[in-house]
Structures are given as C-alpha cells and as structure tokens.
JSON list of C-alpha atoms in Angstrom, two decimals:
[
{"chain": "A", "resi": 1, "resn": "GLY", "atom": "CA", "xyz": [1.04, -10.58, -2.46]},
{"chain": "A", "resi": 2, "resn": "ARG", "atom": "CA", "xyz": [0.11, -7.20, -0.90]},
{"chain": "A", "resi": 3, "resn": "VAL", "atom": "CA", "xyz": [-4.12, -6.26, -1.03]},
{"chain": "A", "resi": 4, "resn": "THR", "atom": "CA", "xyz": [-4.35, -3.87, -4.32]},
{"chain": "A", "resi": 5, "resn": "ASP", "atom": "CA", "xyz": [-7.12, -2.61, -6.01]},
{"chain": "A", "resi": 6, "resn": "LYS", "atom": "CA", "xyz": [-7.89, -3.11, -9.55]},
{"chain": "A", "resi": 7, "resn": "GLU", "atom": "CA", "xyz": [-5.75, -0.09, -10.67]},
{"chain": "A", "resi": 8, "resn": "GLY", "atom": "CA", "xyz": [-2.77, -2.04, -8.52]},
{"chain": "A", "resi": 9, "resn": "GLU", "atom": "CA", "xyz": [-2.71, 0.43, -6.05]},
{"chain": "A", "resi": 10, "resn": "MET", "atom": "CA", "xyz": [-2.13, 0.17, -2.49]},
{"chain": "A", "resi": 11, "resn": "GLY", "atom": "CA", "xyz": [-2.62, 1.78, 0.70]},
{"chain": "A", "resi": 12, "resn": "THR", "atom": "CA", "xyz": [-4.65, 2.31, 4.04]},
{"chain": "A", "resi": 13, "resn": "LYS", "atom": "CA", "xyz": [-7.92, 3.06, 1.98]},
{"chain": "A", "resi": 14, "resn": "VAL", "atom": "CA", "xyz": [-7.49, -0.18, -0.36]},
{"chain": "A", "resi": 15, "resn": "MET", "atom": "CA", "xyz": [-6.98, -2.02, 2.98]},
{"chain": "A", "resi": 16, "resn": "LYS", "atom": "CA", "xyz": [-10.18, -1.07, 4.55]},
{"chain": "A", "resi": 17, "resn": "GLU", "atom": "CA", "xyz": [-12.21, -1.67, 1.61]},
{"chain": "A", "resi": 18, "resn": "PHE", "atom": "CA", "xyz": [-10.70, -5.10, 1.79]},
{"chain": "A", "resi": 19, "resn": "TYR", "atom": "CA", "xyz": [-11.62, -5.56, 5.04]},
{"chain": "A", "resi": 20, "resn": "HIS", "atom": "CA", "xyz": [-15.01, -4.15, 4.85]},
{"chain": "A", "resi": 21, "resn": "GLU", "atom": "CA", "xyz": [-15.44, -6.75, 1.92]},
{"chain": "A", "resi": 22, "resn": "LEU", "atom": "CA", "xyz": [-14.26, -9.68, 3.93]},
{"chain": "A", "resi": 23, "resn": "SER", "atom": "CA", "xyz": [-16.45, -8.45, 6.96]},
{"chain": "A", "resi": 24, "resn": "ASN", "atom": "CA", "xyz": [-19.57, -8.79, 4.55]},
{"chain": "A", "resi": 25, "resn": "PHE", "atom": "CA", "xyz": [-18.15, -12.24, 3.76]},
{"chain": "A", "resi": 26, "resn": "ALA", "atom": "CA", "xyz": [-17.73, -13.35, 7.06]},
{"chain": "A", "resi": 27, "resn": "LYS", "atom": "CA", "xyz": [-21.54, -12.51, 7.88]},
{"chain": "A", "resi": 28, "resn": "MET", "atom": "CA", "xyz": [-22.48, -15.42, 5.32]},
{"chain": "A", "resi": 29, "resn": "PRO", "atom": "CA", "xyz": [-22.35, -18.99, 5.86]},
{"chain": "A", "resi": 30, "resn": "VAL", "atom": "CA", "xyz": [-19.38, -19.36, 3.76]},
{"chain": "A", "resi": 31, "resn": "ARG", "atom": "CA", "xyz": [-15.49, -20.53, 4.87]},
{"chain": "A", "resi": 32, "resn": "ILE", "atom": "CA", "xyz": [-12.47, -18.83, 3.05]},
{"chain": "A", "resi": 33, "resn": "ILE", "atom": "CA", "xyz": [-9.43, -20.68, 2.69]},
{"chain": "A", "resi": 34, "resn": "VAL", "atom": "CA", "xyz": [-6.68, -18.18, 1.68]},
{"chain": "A", "resi": 35, "resn": "ARG", "atom": "CA", "xyz": [-3.46, -20.17, 0.59]},
{"chain": "A", "resi": 36, "resn": "LEU", "atom": "CA", "xyz": [-0.51, -17.65, 0.87]},
{"chain": "A", "resi": 37, "resn": "CYS", "atom": "CA", "xyz": [2.48, -17.94, -1.91]},
{"chain": "A", "resi": 38, "resn": "THR", "atom": "CA", "xyz": [4.65, -15.64, -0.37]},
{"chain": "A", "resi": 39, "resn": "ASP", "atom": "CA", "xyz": [7.81, -15.19, 1.78]},
{"chain": "A", "resi": 40, "resn": "THR", "atom": "CA", "xyz": [6.89, -11.56, 2.67]},
{"chain": "A", "resi": 41, "resn": "GLU", "atom": "CA", "xyz": [6.37, -11.17, 6.33]},
{"chain": "A", "resi": 42, "resn": "GLU", "atom": "CA", "xyz": [4.35, -8.45, 6.07]},
{"chain": "A", "resi": 43, "resn": "VAL", "atom": "CA", "xyz": [2.04, -9.75, 3.76]},
{"chain": "A", "resi": 44, "resn": "ARG", "atom": "CA", "xyz": [2.01, -12.81, 6.13]},
{"chain": "A", "resi": 45, "resn": "ASP", "atom": "CA", "xyz": [1.20, -10.78, 9.12]},
{"chain": "A", "resi": 46, "resn": "ILE", "atom": "CA", "xyz": [-1.60, -8.83, 7.47]},
{"chain": "A", "resi": 47, "resn": "PHE", "atom": "CA", "xyz": [-3.42, -12.43, 6.46]},
{"chain": "A", "resi": 48, "resn": "ASN", "atom": "CA", "xyz": [-2.78, -13.73, 9.85]},
{"chain": "A", "resi": 49, "resn": "SER", "atom": "CA", "xyz": [-4.21, -10.78, 11.59]},
{"chain": "A", "resi": 50, "resn": "MET", "atom": "CA", "xyz": [-7.39, -11.47, 9.53]},
{"chain": "A", "resi": 51, "resn": "ASP", "atom": "CA", "xyz": [-7.49, -15.37, 10.50]},
{"chain": "A", "resi": 52, "resn": "GLY", "atom": "CA", "xyz": [-7.56, -14.17, 14.26]},
{"chain": "A", "resi": 53, "resn": "GLU", "atom": "CA", "xyz": [-10.25, -11.51, 13.39]},
{"chain": "A", "resi": 54, "resn": "PHE", "atom": "CA", "xyz": [-12.34, -13.22, 11.31]},
{"chain": "A", "resi": 55, "resn": "ASP", "atom": "CA", "xyz": [-13.60, -16.68, 12.28]},
{"chain": "A", "resi": 56, "resn": "SER", "atom": "CA", "xyz": [-14.56, -17.72, 8.69]},
{"chain": "A", "resi": 57, "resn": "ILE", "atom": "CA", "xyz": [-11.32, -17.44, 7.24]},
{"chain": "A", "resi": 58, "resn": "ASP", "atom": "CA", "xyz": [-8.19, -19.90, 7.47]},
{"chain": "A", "resi": 59, "resn": "VAL", "atom": "CA", "xyz": [-4.81, -18.67, 6.18]},
{"chain": "A", "resi": 60, "resn": "LEU", "atom": "CA", "xyz": [-2.75, -21.33, 5.23]},
{"chain": "A", "resi": 61, "resn": "ASP", "atom": "CA", "xyz": [1.15, -20.82, 4.69]},
{"chain": "A", "resi": 62, "resn": "ASP", "atom": "CA", "xyz": [3.44, -23.39, 2.61]},
{"chain": "A", "resi": 63, "resn": "PHE", "atom": "CA", "xyz": [3.55, -26.74, 3.90]},
{"chain": "A", "resi": 64, "resn": "TRP", "atom": "CA", "xyz": [6.90, -26.63, 5.58]},
{"chain": "A", "resi": 65, "resn": "HIS", "atom": "CA", "xyz": [5.59, -23.59, 7.39]},
{"chain": "A", "resi": 66, "resn": "GLU", "atom": "CA", "xyz": [2.06, -25.12, 8.49]},
{"chain": "A", "resi": 67, "resn": "ALA", "atom": "CA", "xyz": [4.19, -28.49, 9.29]},
{"chain": "A", "resi": 68, "resn": "PHE", "atom": "CA", "xyz": [6.32, -26.62, 12.04]},
{"chain": "A", "resi": 69, "resn": "GLU", "atom": "CA", "xyz": [3.47, -24.71, 13.46]},
{"chain": "A", "resi": 70, "resn": "VAL", "atom": "CA", "xyz": [1.17, -28.13, 14.13]},
{"chain": "A", "resi": 71, "resn": "TYR", "atom": "CA", "xyz": [4.67, -29.75, 15.40]},
{"chain": "A", "resi": 72, "resn": "LEU", "atom": "CA", "xyz": [4.71, -26.50, 18.10]},
{"chain": "A", "resi": 73, "resn": "HIS", "atom": "CA", "xyz": [1.11, -27.36, 19.45]},
{"chain": "A", "resi": 74, "resn": "ASN", "atom": "CA", "xyz": [0.70, -31.12, 18.62]},
{"chain": "A", "resi": 75, "resn": "PRO", "atom": "CA", "xyz": [4.00, -32.74, 18.18]},
{"chain": "A", "resi": 76, "resn": "TRP", "atom": "CA", "xyz": [2.68, -36.17, 18.39]},
{"chain": "A", "resi": 77, "resn": "LEU", "atom": "CA", "xyz": [0.50, -35.40, 15.25]},
{"chain": "A", "resi": 78, "resn": "THR", "atom": "CA", "xyz": [2.66, -36.13, 11.85]},
{"chain": "A", "resi": 79, "resn": "TYR", "atom": "CA", "xyz": [1.34, -33.56, 9.37]},
{"chain": "A", "resi": 80, "resn": "THR", "atom": "CA", "xyz": [1.72, -34.66, 5.87]},
{"chain": "A", "resi": 81, "resn": "LEU", "atom": "CA", "xyz": [1.34, -33.34, 2.45]},
{"chain": "A", "resi": 82, "resn": "GLY", "atom": "CA", "xyz": [-1.88, -35.30, 2.11]},
{"chain": "A", "resi": 83, "resn": "LEU", "atom": "CA", "xyz": [-3.17, -33.38, 5.38]},
{"chain": "A", "resi": 84, "resn": "HIS", "atom": "CA", "xyz": [-2.28, -29.87, 4.18]},
{"chain": "A", "resi": 85, "resn": "ARG", "atom": "CA", "xyz": [-3.94, -30.51, 0.85]},
{"chain": "A", "resi": 86, "resn": "LEU", "atom": "CA", "xyz": [-7.16, -31.44, 2.72]},
{"chain": "A", "resi": 87, "resn": "ARG", "atom": "CA", "xyz": [-6.79, -28.04, 4.53]},
{"chain": "A", "resi": 88, "resn": "GLU", "atom": "CA", "xyz": [-6.41, -26.40, 1.36]},
{"chain": "A", "resi": 89, "resn": "SER", "atom": "CA", "xyz": [-9.54, -28.05, 0.15]},
{"chain": "A", "resi": 90, "resn": "GLY", "atom": "CA", "xyz": [-11.52, -26.75, 3.03]},
{"chain": "A", "resi": 91, "resn": "LEU", "atom": "CA", "xyz": [-12.26, -30.00, 4.62]},
{"chain": "A", "resi": 92, "resn": "ALA", "atom": "CA", "xyz": [-13.74, -29.81, 8.19]},
{"chain": "A", "resi": 93, "resn": "PRO", "atom": "CA", "xyz": [-12.20, -26.43, 8.57]},
{"chain": "A", "resi": 94, "resn": "GLU", "atom": "CA", "xyz": [-13.06, -25.95, 12.17]},
{"chain": "A", "resi": 95, "resn": "MET", "atom": "CA", "xyz": [-10.96, -28.89, 13.31]},
{"chain": "A", "resi": 96, "resn": "MET", "atom": "CA", "xyz": [-8.21, -28.46, 10.75]},
{"chain": "A", "resi": 97, "resn": "ASP", "atom": "CA", "xyz": [-7.58, -24.86, 11.61]},
{"chain": "A", "resi": 98, "resn": "ALA", "atom": "CA", "xyz": [-6.96, -25.70, 15.19]},
{"chain": "A", "resi": 99, "resn": "MET", "atom": "CA", "xyz": [-4.29, -28.06, 15.04]},
{"chain": "A", "resi": 100, "resn": "ASP", "atom": "CA", "xyz": [-1.69, -25.17, 14.10]},
{"chain": "A", "resi": 101, "resn": "GLU", "atom": "CA", "xyz": [-3.47, -22.94, 16.94]},
{"chain": "A", "resi": 102, "resn": "ARG", "atom": "CA", "xyz": [-3.61, -24.82, 20.09]},
{"chain": "A", "resi": 103, "resn": "SER", "atom": "CA", "xyz": [-3.17, -28.59, 21.44]},
{"chain": "A", "resi": 104, "resn": "LEU", "atom": "CA", "xyz": [-5.78, -31.07, 20.19]},
{"chain": "A", "resi": 105, "resn": "THR", "atom": "CA", "xyz": [-7.68, -32.82, 23.20]},
{"chain": "A", "resi": 106, "resn": "LEU", "atom": "CA", "xyz": [-10.25, -35.37, 23.23]},
{"chain": "A", "resi": 107, "resn": "ASP", "atom": "CA", "xyz": [-12.47, -32.69, 24.61]}
]
C-alpha cells in the first residue's frame, strides 16, 4: 500500500523520510526486493520510480504482470512461476532484474 509512518500518516514529509532511509540502505552492500501486493496504479508508480532511482532495489509486481513485462522485452523467454519465485528470493538480482527491463543478449 501507500507509504505511511508509524502513526499511519501519509504525505510529502513521510515520503521524504522514506526516500532518505532507502538512500541510506542503497549505500550499503545490500539488495532490496520489494514484492508489491496491490493493484493501485499510484502505489506501483511510486515503487517503480524507486526501482529506477536506486540500483540496489528491485520492485516486483504479481506473476502475471511481471511475465507480461518480460515478454515485451524477451518474447523468447518462458517466464515461469518458478522463475518468479527465484526473483522474489533475490537470486542473481542483477540478471533477473534486467529481464523485464531490456532485451537480454550474450554480451
């Protein structure tokens, strides 16, 4: 859902604090996998913008949406539920993250 503070409040201040904390995590040798469980376009847009802004964050939508995104870039690749679960677990995040963002090549 939407980003809130511990009192359940939303807003610009809460988003700035959230971005600040994420930027602190992004400086560490960690990989953050965000598994979205929403159909709210506004929430998807917020987290997808973070995916583009921070290299250490990978935002995953539901299986069907991710499979469609992979198909758009790599129609030859069969995106299975097993592959989706591997992405959720954080296995090979650099390679796995690329499959729904660009065409995969041997280079």
